[in-house]
Amino acid sequence: RFFPNITGLPPLPFSKNGTLAPWDAFTKFAGCRSGEKRDGLAKLKQYFNEFGYIQNAPSNFSDDFDDELEKALRVYQQNFNLNVTGELDDQTLQKIVLPRCGNADIVNGTTSMNSGKSASFHTTKHFHTTEH
Amino acid sequence: FTFFPGTPRWPDHRQDLTYGFADQLTDEVKAVFARAFERWSAVTPLTFTPTDSYFLADIKIGFFTGDHGDGEPFDGVLGTLAHAFSPTNGRLHLDGAEDWVVAGDVRTSPLPSAVDLESVAVHEIGHLLGLGHSSDENAIMYPTISSRTRKVELGSDDVEGIQYLYGSNPNYNGSTSTTSTHERETSGGVRD
């Protein structure tokens, strides 16, 4: 749907069928931490799998807040300049539910925004600067 | 800034690129993409020219819904907005279910789900050219964008990244600025 002129449109509900955006349901996991089990947590793991934070996905994710989810959360928080807590705090959830690009943040586990900046990367930049 | 694994880029002999659309789009919508391409060509030696031949175009742009055959199905309103492939694949797909704002001030849209088309187009073109996602919240290549937000100007991180791949446009004067206005963005993260 294209809106060439958005002025004058009547206010509409958040989406056409009255439901929330796809990831808004994740906000119910606020405060969830390692060791807990919550219905639907598997979908959050699928989210992290889709964007490269969980590699080697099983056929079915469990609803357990396990070590793998905590590790994914920590990397995500690092990438988005959030406090690295490993928990589903409000700040992290507010970021997760935002609309976003479908491309993964981590591709084949090899590149990753903040969390992928290795010592060699910084060394390369250093030499680049020295050269100038 | 980041790159795709292996740092793919358009080769030196393919830097004058053509783009075509899978759909019958209005001139107004096509103009949005033209402006988005211009932002990248202004800082690099790359050029982008529209063509009527979708199948022969270097860059193929299309709006799709749900499962559209590339293994990355779209999810309806908001959520995933678009995706694009690394060089030299050239495919740029946008979620046809979104409420795309083509003109006017997206911030004042009565639709809470309104998404600024040009903002997303500029980001996805960055992928087409070889950039991955950035942790710099001011960068175009930052992965998230709130609804009713406009963010179209390349940040310094974007420019550094793309010029690492292709060099600079001889006419580029070195100035960049990033304007982001939004309603729903709530992050208070520290800038890298």
XYZ file of C-alpha atoms in Angstrom:
324
model
C 0.000 0.000 0.000
C 1.355 3.370 -0.992
C 0.329 6.657 0.502
C 1.314 9.472 -1.818
C -0.486 11.988 0.367
C -0.802 11.101 4.015
C -2.542 14.241 5.154
C -6.264 14.046 5.618
C -6.343 10.303 6.282
C -8.513 9.305 9.230
C -6.815 7.717 12.222
C -6.722 3.949 11.966
C -6.003 1.176 14.456
C -2.440 -0.019 14.794
C -2.951 -2.500 11.998
C -5.756 -3.334 9.645
C -7.015 -6.390 11.492
C -6.668 -4.830 14.914
C -3.785 -7.056 15.963
C -0.401 -5.948 17.176
C 2.778 -5.907 15.135
C 4.465 -9.317 14.803
C 6.891 -8.980 17.660
C 4.891 -6.916 20.147
C 3.935 -10.118 21.998
C 7.558 -10.385 23.123
C 6.964 -7.600 25.625
C 5.244 -10.132 27.880
C 8.675 -11.633 28.535
C 9.828 -8.553 30.432
C 12.009 -9.540 33.370
C 12.471 -13.093 32.130
C 15.909 -14.467 32.872
C 18.056 -17.563 32.610
C 16.548 -20.712 34.094
C 12.928 -19.657 33.613
C 10.391 -21.177 31.245
C 7.709 -19.071 29.524
C 5.133 -20.000 26.915
C 6.149 -18.587 23.565
C 9.813 -18.084 24.349
C 10.555 -20.403 21.433
C 9.332 -17.665 19.086
C 11.845 -15.263 20.533
C 14.534 -17.844 19.869
C 13.306 -18.059 16.292
C 13.679 -14.277 16.083
C 17.282 -14.507 17.237
C 17.895 -17.360 14.856
C 16.486 -15.350 11.949
C 18.858 -12.483 12.589
C 21.925 -14.638 13.138
C 22.237 -14.636 16.918
C 21.480 -18.341 17.329
C 23.350 -20.626 14.966
C 22.583 -24.274 14.199
C 18.900 -24.023 15.013
C 17.164 -27.223 16.135
C 13.962 -28.317 14.404
C 11.974 -27.058 17.384
C 13.037 -24.457 19.908
C 12.022 -24.979 23.524
C 10.355 -22.384 25.754
C 13.274 -22.548 28.175
C 15.428 -19.520 28.858
C 18.613 -21.494 28.344
C 22.281 -20.616 27.970
C 21.943 -20.277 24.216
C 19.264 -17.612 24.552
C 21.250 -15.763 27.175
C 24.322 -15.778 24.942
C 22.264 -14.498 22.012
C 20.806 -11.755 24.167
C 24.225 -10.610 25.316
C 25.506 -10.335 21.744
C 22.333 -8.519 20.678
C 22.674 -6.058 23.540
C 26.295 -5.456 22.627
C 25.394 -4.849 18.990
C 22.678 -2.355 19.855
C 24.681 -0.514 22.492
C 22.394 -1.667 25.282
C 23.408 -2.634 28.780
C 24.708 -6.187 28.483
C 22.609 -7.942 31.117
C 21.720 -11.223 29.430
C 18.166 -10.632 30.600
C 15.005 -9.521 28.860
C 14.939 -6.070 30.381
C 12.611 -3.356 29.162
C 15.270 -1.509 27.185
C 16.171 -4.633 25.235
C 12.570 -5.606 24.546
C 11.753 -2.114 23.317
C 14.523 -2.503 20.759
C 13.564 -6.053 19.758
C 9.977 -5.155 18.869
C 10.937 -2.294 16.557
C 10.395 -2.747 12.812
C 13.635 -3.656 11.124
C 15.477 -4.846 8.054
C 15.148 -8.549 7.392
C 18.850 -9.023 6.724
C 20.655 -10.795 9.535
C 22.960 -8.867 11.850
C 25.334 -11.821 11.969
C 25.977 -13.671 8.729
C 27.369 -17.201 9.029
C 28.644 -16.242 12.454
C 31.467 -14.238 10.933
C 30.433 -10.605 10.956
C 28.534 -8.794 13.601
C 28.343 -5.095 14.183
C 29.886 -4.253 17.598
C 30.338 -7.839 18.687
C 32.321 -8.699 15.575
C 34.995 -6.079 16.002
C 38.076 -8.140 16.545
C 41.566 -7.058 17.491
C 42.706 -7.510 13.903
C 39.982 -5.132 12.685
C 41.228 -2.398 14.977
C 44.806 -3.099 13.982
C 43.916 -2.640 10.337
C 42.255 0.674 11.054
C 45.264 1.750 13.066
C 47.621 1.074 10.186
C 45.266 2.885 7.869
C 45.431 5.981 10.022
C 49.199 5.803 10.349
C 49.527 5.603 6.592
C 47.644 8.859 6.159
C 30.181 -0.332 9.477
C 30.380 -3.959 8.468
C 30.520 -5.924 5.258
C 29.133 -9.252 4.181
C 31.449 -12.255 4.635
C 34.149 -12.110 1.996
C 33.536 -8.387 1.460
C 31.675 -8.738 -1.850
C 31.409 -5.588 -3.994
C 30.416 -4.642 -7.511
C 33.546 -5.079 -9.643
C 35.269 -2.151 -11.282
C 33.810 -2.993 -14.688
C 30.257 -2.940 -13.280
C 29.932 0.386 -11.513
C 27.368 2.003 -13.801
C 24.387 0.032 -12.620
C 20.824 -0.162 -13.873
C 17.743 -0.785 -11.760
C 14.265 -1.974 -12.652
C 10.964 -2.638 -10.927
C 8.940 -5.844 -10.849
C 5.729 -3.920 -10.321
C 3.841 -1.211 -12.152
C 4.705 1.715 -9.935
C 3.816 5.368 -10.185
C 6.408 7.943 -11.140
C 6.154 9.254 -7.593
C 7.215 5.913 -6.137
C 10.001 5.530 -8.709
C 11.226 8.996 -7.798
C 11.639 7.867 -4.189
C 14.071 5.177 -5.307
C 15.878 7.603 -7.597
C 16.495 9.890 -4.633
C 17.653 6.939 -2.533
C 20.167 5.842 -5.179
C 21.384 9.411 -5.538
C 22.420 9.486 -1.884
C 24.865 6.641 -2.502
C 26.089 7.856 -5.879
C 26.852 11.257 -4.364
C 29.596 9.759 -2.217
C 30.950 7.066 -4.559
C 31.896 6.686 -8.231
C 28.848 4.435 -8.709
C 25.985 5.535 -10.957
C 22.417 4.224 -11.062
C 20.120 4.437 -14.059
C 16.493 3.285 -14.247
C 15.574 0.813 -16.944
C 12.273 -0.589 -18.157
C 13.766 -4.032 -18.470
C 13.380 -5.604 -15.059
C 15.007 -8.869 -16.063
C 18.080 -7.218 -17.578
C 18.554 -4.737 -14.757
C 21.531 -5.109 -12.440
C 19.299 -4.235 -9.490
C 15.811 -5.754 -9.338
C 13.320 -4.086 -7.005
C 10.000 -5.638 -6.055
C 7.220 -5.504 -3.491
C 6.131 -8.910 -2.213
C 3.999 -10.365 0.558
C 4.483 -13.461 2.657
C 6.509 -16.268 1.161
C 7.844 -14.959 -2.122
C 10.289 -17.693 -3.005
C 13.638 -16.617 -1.595
C 13.353 -18.384 1.744
C 12.800 -15.117 3.614
C 9.024 -14.658 3.876
C 7.591 -11.309 4.888
C 5.443 -11.094 7.999
C 2.740 -8.523 7.351
C 2.462 -5.067 8.843
C 5.679 -3.917 10.569
C 8.112 -6.576 11.820
C 10.392 -7.175 8.875
C 10.119 -4.332 6.367
C 12.464 -5.324 3.558
C 15.632 -7.200 2.715
C 18.316 -7.073 0.062
C 21.082 -9.321 -1.178
C 24.808 -8.761 -1.252
C 26.721 -7.874 -4.456
C 26.329 -8.825 -7.199
C 22.967 -10.496 -6.677
C 21.044 -7.248 -7.000
C 17.667 -8.238 -5.530
C 15.869 -5.738 -3.282
C 12.563 -6.922 -1.814
C 10.089 -4.830 0.179
C 7.128 -6.066 2.191
C 4.047 -5.181 0.186
C 1.911 -5.348 3.324
C 3.476 -2.240 4.842
C 1.851 1.164 4.806
C 4.514 2.846 2.706
C 4.563 6.618 2.816
C 5.800 8.009 -0.478
C 5.391 11.740 0.089
C 4.575 14.088 2.890
C 5.750 14.188 6.459
C 5.639 10.625 7.756
C 5.817 11.911 11.322
C 2.360 13.371 11.018
C 0.780 10.311 9.476
C -2.457 9.216 11.149
C -1.331 5.640 10.542
C 0.747 4.348 13.473
C 2.143 1.742 11.097
C 3.266 4.264 8.457
C 6.774 3.533 7.169
C 8.846 5.987 5.165
C 9.703 4.304 1.871
C 12.775 6.390 1.086
C 14.334 5.657 4.473
C 14.050 1.919 3.946
C 15.182 2.170 0.325
C 18.385 3.984 1.268
C 19.162 1.293 3.849
C 18.515 -1.612 1.506
C 20.609 -0.085 -1.274
C 23.461 -0.085 1.223
C 23.123 -3.872 1.391
C 22.994 -4.153 -2.404
C 26.310 -2.332 -2.523
C 27.974 -4.512 0.101
C 27.366 -2.959 3.497
C 26.135 -4.985 6.452
C 24.487 -3.633 9.557
C 26.049 -0.994 11.750
C 25.862 -0.492 15.503
C 25.980 3.269 14.997
C 22.450 4.430 15.681
C 22.980 7.452 13.458
C 23.963 5.313 10.501
C 21.559 4.461 7.718
C 22.772 0.877 8.073
C 21.484 0.595 11.648
C 19.070 -2.367 11.486
C 15.916 -0.900 13.047
C 13.718 2.006 12.089
C 10.598 3.042 13.939
C 7.326 3.623 12.207
C 6.570 7.270 11.424
C 10.293 7.961 11.210
C 12.307 9.540 8.428
C 16.034 8.838 8.225
C 17.477 9.261 4.760
C 20.835 10.989 5.002
C 24.003 8.925 5.109
C 25.956 9.117 8.326
C 29.719 9.317 8.524
C 29.833 5.604 9.326
C 27.930 4.802 6.125
C 30.187 7.007 4.037
C 33.352 5.519 5.503
C 32.079 2.036 4.816
C 30.966 2.551 1.256
C 34.072 4.533 0.342
C 36.207 1.717 1.726
C 34.581 -0.488 -0.927
C 34.406 1.881 -3.891
C 36.388 5.019 -3.156
C 34.986 8.498 -3.161
C 33.035 10.455 -5.721
C 35.417 13.131 -7.062
C 32.702 15.709 -6.435
C 32.041 14.626 -2.874
C 32.754 17.522 -0.558
C 33.047 15.434 2.586
C 30.032 16.703 4.440
C 27.447 14.333 5.828
C 24.651 14.736 8.255
C 22.050 12.422 9.633
C 18.535 13.478 10.367
C 16.265 11.110 12.202
C 12.910 12.111 13.497
C 10.710 9.586 15.092
C 7.852 8.848 17.370
C 8.208 5.299 18.567
C 11.971 4.991 18.974
C 12.801 4.590 22.625
C 16.404 3.512 22.689
C 18.783 5.397 24.895
C 21.841 3.510 23.777
C 25.304 4.964 23.801
C 26.673 5.929 20.434
C 29.595 3.895 19.202
